[in-house]
CSV table of C-alpha atoms in Angstrom, one decimal:
chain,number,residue,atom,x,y,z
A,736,UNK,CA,-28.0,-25.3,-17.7
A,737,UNK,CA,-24.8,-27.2,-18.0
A,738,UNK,CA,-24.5,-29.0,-14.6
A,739,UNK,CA,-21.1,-30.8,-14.5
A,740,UNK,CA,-20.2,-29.0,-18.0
A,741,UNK,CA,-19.8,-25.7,-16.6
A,742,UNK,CA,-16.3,-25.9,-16.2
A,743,UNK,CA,-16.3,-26.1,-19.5
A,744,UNK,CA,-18.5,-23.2,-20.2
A,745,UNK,CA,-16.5,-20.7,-18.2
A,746,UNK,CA,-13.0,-21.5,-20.1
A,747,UNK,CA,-14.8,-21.3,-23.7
A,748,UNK,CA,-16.2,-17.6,-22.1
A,749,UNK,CA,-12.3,-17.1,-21.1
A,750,UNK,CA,-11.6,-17.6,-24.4
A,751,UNK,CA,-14.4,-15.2,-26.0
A,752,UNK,CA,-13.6,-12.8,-23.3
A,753,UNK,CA,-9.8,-13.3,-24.5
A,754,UNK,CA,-10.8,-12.9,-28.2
A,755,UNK,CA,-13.0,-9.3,-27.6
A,756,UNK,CA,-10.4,-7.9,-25.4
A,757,UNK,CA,-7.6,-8.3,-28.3
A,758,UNK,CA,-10.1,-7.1,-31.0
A,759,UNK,CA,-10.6,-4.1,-28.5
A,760,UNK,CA,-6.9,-3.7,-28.0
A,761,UNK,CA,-5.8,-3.9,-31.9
A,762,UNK,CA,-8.8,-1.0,-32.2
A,763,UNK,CA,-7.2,0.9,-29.8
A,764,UNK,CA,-4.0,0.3,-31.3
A,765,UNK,CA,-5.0,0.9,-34.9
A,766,UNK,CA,-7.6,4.2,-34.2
A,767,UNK,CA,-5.8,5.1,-31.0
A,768,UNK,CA,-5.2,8.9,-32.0
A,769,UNK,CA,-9.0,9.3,-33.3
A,770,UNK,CA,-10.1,7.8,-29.9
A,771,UNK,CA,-7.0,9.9,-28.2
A,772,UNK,CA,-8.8,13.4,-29.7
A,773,UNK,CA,-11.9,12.0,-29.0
A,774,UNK,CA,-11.8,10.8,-25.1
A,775,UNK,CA,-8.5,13.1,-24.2
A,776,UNK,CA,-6.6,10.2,-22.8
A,777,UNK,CA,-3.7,9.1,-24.4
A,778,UNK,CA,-3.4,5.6,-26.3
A,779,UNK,CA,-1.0,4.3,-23.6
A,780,UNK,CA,-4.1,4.5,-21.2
A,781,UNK,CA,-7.0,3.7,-23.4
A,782,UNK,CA,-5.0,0.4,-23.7
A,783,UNK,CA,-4.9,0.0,-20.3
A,784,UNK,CA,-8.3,1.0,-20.3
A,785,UNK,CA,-8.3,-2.4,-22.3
A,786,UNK,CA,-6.5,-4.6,-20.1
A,787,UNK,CA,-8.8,-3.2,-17.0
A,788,UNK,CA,-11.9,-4.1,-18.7
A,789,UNK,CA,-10.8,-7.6,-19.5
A,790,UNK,CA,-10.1,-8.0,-16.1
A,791,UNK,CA,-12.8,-7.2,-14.9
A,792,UNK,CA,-14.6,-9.3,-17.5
A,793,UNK,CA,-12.9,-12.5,-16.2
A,794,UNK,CA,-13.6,-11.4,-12.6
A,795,UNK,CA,-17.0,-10.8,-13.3
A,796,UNK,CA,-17.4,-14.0,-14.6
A,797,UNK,CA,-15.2,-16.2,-12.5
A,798,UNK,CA,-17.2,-14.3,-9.3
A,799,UNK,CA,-20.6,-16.2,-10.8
A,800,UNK,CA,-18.9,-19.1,-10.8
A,801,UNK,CA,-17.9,-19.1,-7.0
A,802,UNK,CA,-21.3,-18.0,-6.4
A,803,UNK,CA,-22.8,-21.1,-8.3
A,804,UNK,CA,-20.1,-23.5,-6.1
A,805,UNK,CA,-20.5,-21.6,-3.0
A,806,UNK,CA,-17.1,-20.9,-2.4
A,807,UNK,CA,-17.8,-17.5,-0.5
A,808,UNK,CA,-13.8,-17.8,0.8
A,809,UNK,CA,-12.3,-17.7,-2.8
A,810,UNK,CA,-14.5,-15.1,-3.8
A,811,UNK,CA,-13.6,-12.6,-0.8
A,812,UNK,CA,-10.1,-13.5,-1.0
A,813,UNK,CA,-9.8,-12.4,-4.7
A,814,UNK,CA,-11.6,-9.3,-3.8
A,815,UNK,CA,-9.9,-8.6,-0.6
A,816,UNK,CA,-6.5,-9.0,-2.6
A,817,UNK,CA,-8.4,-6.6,-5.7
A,818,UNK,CA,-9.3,-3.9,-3.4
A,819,UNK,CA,-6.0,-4.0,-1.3
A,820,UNK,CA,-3.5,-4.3,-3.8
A,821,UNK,CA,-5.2,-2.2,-6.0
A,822,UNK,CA,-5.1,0.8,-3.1
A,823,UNK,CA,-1.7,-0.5,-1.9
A,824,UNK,CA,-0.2,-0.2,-5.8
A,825,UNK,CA,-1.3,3.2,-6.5
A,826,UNK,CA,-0.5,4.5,-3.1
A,827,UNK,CA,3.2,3.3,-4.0
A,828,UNK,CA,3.2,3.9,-7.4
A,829,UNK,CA,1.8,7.9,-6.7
A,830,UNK,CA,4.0,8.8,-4.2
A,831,UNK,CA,7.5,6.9,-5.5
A,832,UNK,CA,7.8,6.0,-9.1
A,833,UNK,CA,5.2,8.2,-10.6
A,834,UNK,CA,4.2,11.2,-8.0
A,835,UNK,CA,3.4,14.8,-9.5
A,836,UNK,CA,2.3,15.5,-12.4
A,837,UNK,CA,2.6,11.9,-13.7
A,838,UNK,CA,0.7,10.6,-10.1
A,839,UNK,CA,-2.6,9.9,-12.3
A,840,UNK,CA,-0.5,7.0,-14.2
A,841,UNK,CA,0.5,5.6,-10.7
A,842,UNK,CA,-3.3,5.5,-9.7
A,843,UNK,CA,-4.2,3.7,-13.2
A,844,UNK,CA,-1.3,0.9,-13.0
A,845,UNK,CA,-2.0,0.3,-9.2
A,846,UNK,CA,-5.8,-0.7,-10.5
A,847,UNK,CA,-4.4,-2.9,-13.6
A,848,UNK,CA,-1.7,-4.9,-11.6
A,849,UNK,CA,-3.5,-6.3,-9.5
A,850,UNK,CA,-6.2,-7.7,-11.7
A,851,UNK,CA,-3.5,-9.0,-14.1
A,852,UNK,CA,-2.5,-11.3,-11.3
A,853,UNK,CA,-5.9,-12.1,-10.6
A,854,UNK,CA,-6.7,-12.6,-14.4
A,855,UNK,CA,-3.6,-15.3,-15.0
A,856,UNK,CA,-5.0,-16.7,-12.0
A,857,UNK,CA,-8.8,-17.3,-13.2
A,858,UNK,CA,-6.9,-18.6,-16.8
A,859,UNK,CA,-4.7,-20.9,-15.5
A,860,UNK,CA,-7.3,-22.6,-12.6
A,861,UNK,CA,-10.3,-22.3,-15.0
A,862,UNK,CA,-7.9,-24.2,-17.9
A,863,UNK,CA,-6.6,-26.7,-15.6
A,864,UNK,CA,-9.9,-27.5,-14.2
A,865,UNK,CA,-11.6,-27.9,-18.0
A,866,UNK,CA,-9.8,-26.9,-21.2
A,867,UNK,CA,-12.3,-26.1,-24.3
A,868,UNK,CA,-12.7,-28.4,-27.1
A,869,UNK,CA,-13.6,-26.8,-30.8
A,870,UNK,CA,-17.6,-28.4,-30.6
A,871,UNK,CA,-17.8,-27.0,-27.3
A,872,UNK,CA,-16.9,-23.6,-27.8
A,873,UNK,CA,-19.8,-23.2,-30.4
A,874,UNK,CA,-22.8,-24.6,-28.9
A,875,UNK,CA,-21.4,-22.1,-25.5
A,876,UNK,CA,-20.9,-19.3,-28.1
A,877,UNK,CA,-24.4,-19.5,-29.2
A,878,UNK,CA,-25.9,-19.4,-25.9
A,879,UNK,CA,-23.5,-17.4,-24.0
A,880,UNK,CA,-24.9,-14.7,-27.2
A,881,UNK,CA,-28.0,-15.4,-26.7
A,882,UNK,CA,-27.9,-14.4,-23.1
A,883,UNK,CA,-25.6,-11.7,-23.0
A,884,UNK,CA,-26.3,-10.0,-26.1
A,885,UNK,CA,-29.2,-8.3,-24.8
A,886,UNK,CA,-27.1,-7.2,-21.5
A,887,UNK,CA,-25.4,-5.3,-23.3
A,888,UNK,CA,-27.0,-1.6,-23.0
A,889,UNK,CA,-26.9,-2.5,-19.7
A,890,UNK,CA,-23.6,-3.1,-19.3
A,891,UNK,CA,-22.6,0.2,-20.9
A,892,UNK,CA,-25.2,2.2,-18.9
A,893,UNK,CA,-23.6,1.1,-15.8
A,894,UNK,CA,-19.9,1.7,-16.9
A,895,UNK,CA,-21.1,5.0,-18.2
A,896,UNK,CA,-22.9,5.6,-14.8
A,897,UNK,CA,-19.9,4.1,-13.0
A,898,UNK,CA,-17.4,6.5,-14.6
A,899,UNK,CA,-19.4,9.8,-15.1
A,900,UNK,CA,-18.5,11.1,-11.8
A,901,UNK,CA,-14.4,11.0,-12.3
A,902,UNK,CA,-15.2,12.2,-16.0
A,903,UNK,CA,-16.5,14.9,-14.6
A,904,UNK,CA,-14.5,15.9,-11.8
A,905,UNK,CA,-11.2,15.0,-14.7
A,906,UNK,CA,-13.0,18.0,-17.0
A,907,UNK,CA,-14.2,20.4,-14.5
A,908,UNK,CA,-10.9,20.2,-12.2
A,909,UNK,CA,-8.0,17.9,-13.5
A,910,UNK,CA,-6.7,14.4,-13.3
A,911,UNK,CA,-4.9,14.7,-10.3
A,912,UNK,CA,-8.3,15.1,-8.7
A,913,UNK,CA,-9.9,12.3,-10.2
A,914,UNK,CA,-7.1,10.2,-9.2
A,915,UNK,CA,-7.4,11.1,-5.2
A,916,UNK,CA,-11.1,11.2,-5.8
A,917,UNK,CA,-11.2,7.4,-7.7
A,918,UNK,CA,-8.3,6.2,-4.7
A,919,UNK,CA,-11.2,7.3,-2.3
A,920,UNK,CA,-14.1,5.5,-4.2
A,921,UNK,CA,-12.1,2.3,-4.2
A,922,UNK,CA,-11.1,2.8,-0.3
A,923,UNK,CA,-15.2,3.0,-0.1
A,924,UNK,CA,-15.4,-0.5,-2.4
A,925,UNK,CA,-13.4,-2.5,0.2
A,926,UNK,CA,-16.2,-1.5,2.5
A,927,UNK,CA,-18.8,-2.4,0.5
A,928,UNK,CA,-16.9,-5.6,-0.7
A,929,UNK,CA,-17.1,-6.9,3.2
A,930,UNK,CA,-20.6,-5.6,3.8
A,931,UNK,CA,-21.7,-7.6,0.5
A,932,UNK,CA,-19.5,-10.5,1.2
């Protein structure tokens, strides 16, 4: 709907993606032990739980940009390096700095690293490319709402379906578990990564 403008767009969604994951992390911060009791994680990884989502936000979003522009080789590069250093991280981070009983933590940080890098990368080419102006970012605010606003049940049906199975397997057996079984799932997502791509 933009044409030329969507650089534009997408760094004005950077920065709304930017300004939910902060509101999201100072909740965490501020209600951290009622959300602690409530999920059984502690604040340390609900916050990271944070950091993943906005992430994955900016992936999300910068991954429909390369798909507008056609630039198929970016877009299996950054999810080639994703799926790679996310399984390479954890693999070293479980069996060296944070094996045992702490290997869970290892498998966490080995899924955020990676899309930090990829995160400062989307900011700093998207912001190059187009920085925002003040006019701008409300007349994107208003439609990116208007669009996304109802996606949002979606959006939380498919994290909720996306995660139920490691819930599960966390409650019913422990977190080591989950951890082997969600360094398995994401050994499966390279696969389908190349069979999509």
């Amino acid at each position: 709907d933009f044409g030329e403008k969507l650089p534009h767009y997408t760094s004005s969604m950077i920065i709304i993606i930017t300004a939910c994951a902060a509101l999201f992390g100072i909740i965490a911060l501020v209600f951290g032990n009622g959300i602690s009791k409530f999920l059984g994680y502690s604040v340390a990884i609900i916050l990271l739980m944070v950091v993943e989502a906005f992430g994955n936000s900016l992936m999300s979003l910068y991954n429909c940009v390369l798909a507008i522009d056609f630039r198929y080789k970016e877009y299996l590069g950054l999810s080639f390096f994703y799926s790679v250093g996310s399984i390479g991280a954890s693999v070293l981070l479980m069996t060296t700095l944070l094996g045992g009983e702490d290997s869970y933590i290892g498998r966490i940080l080995g899924s955020v690293i990676p899309l930090v890098v990829i995160s400062v990368y989307i900011i700093a080419k998207s912001f190059i490319k187009a920085r925002p102006t003040a006019a701008e970012n409300k007349e994107y605010l208003k439609y990116g709402l208007a669009i996304s606003l109802p996606l949002i049940p979606h959006g939380l049906s498919q994290i909720l379906l996306n995660q139920c199975d490691r819930i599960m397997i966390k409650n019913m057996v422990g977190d080591s578990e989950a951890g082997i079984y969600s360094l398995a799932y994401n050994i499966a997502t390279l696969y389908f990564v190349l069979i999509t791509s």
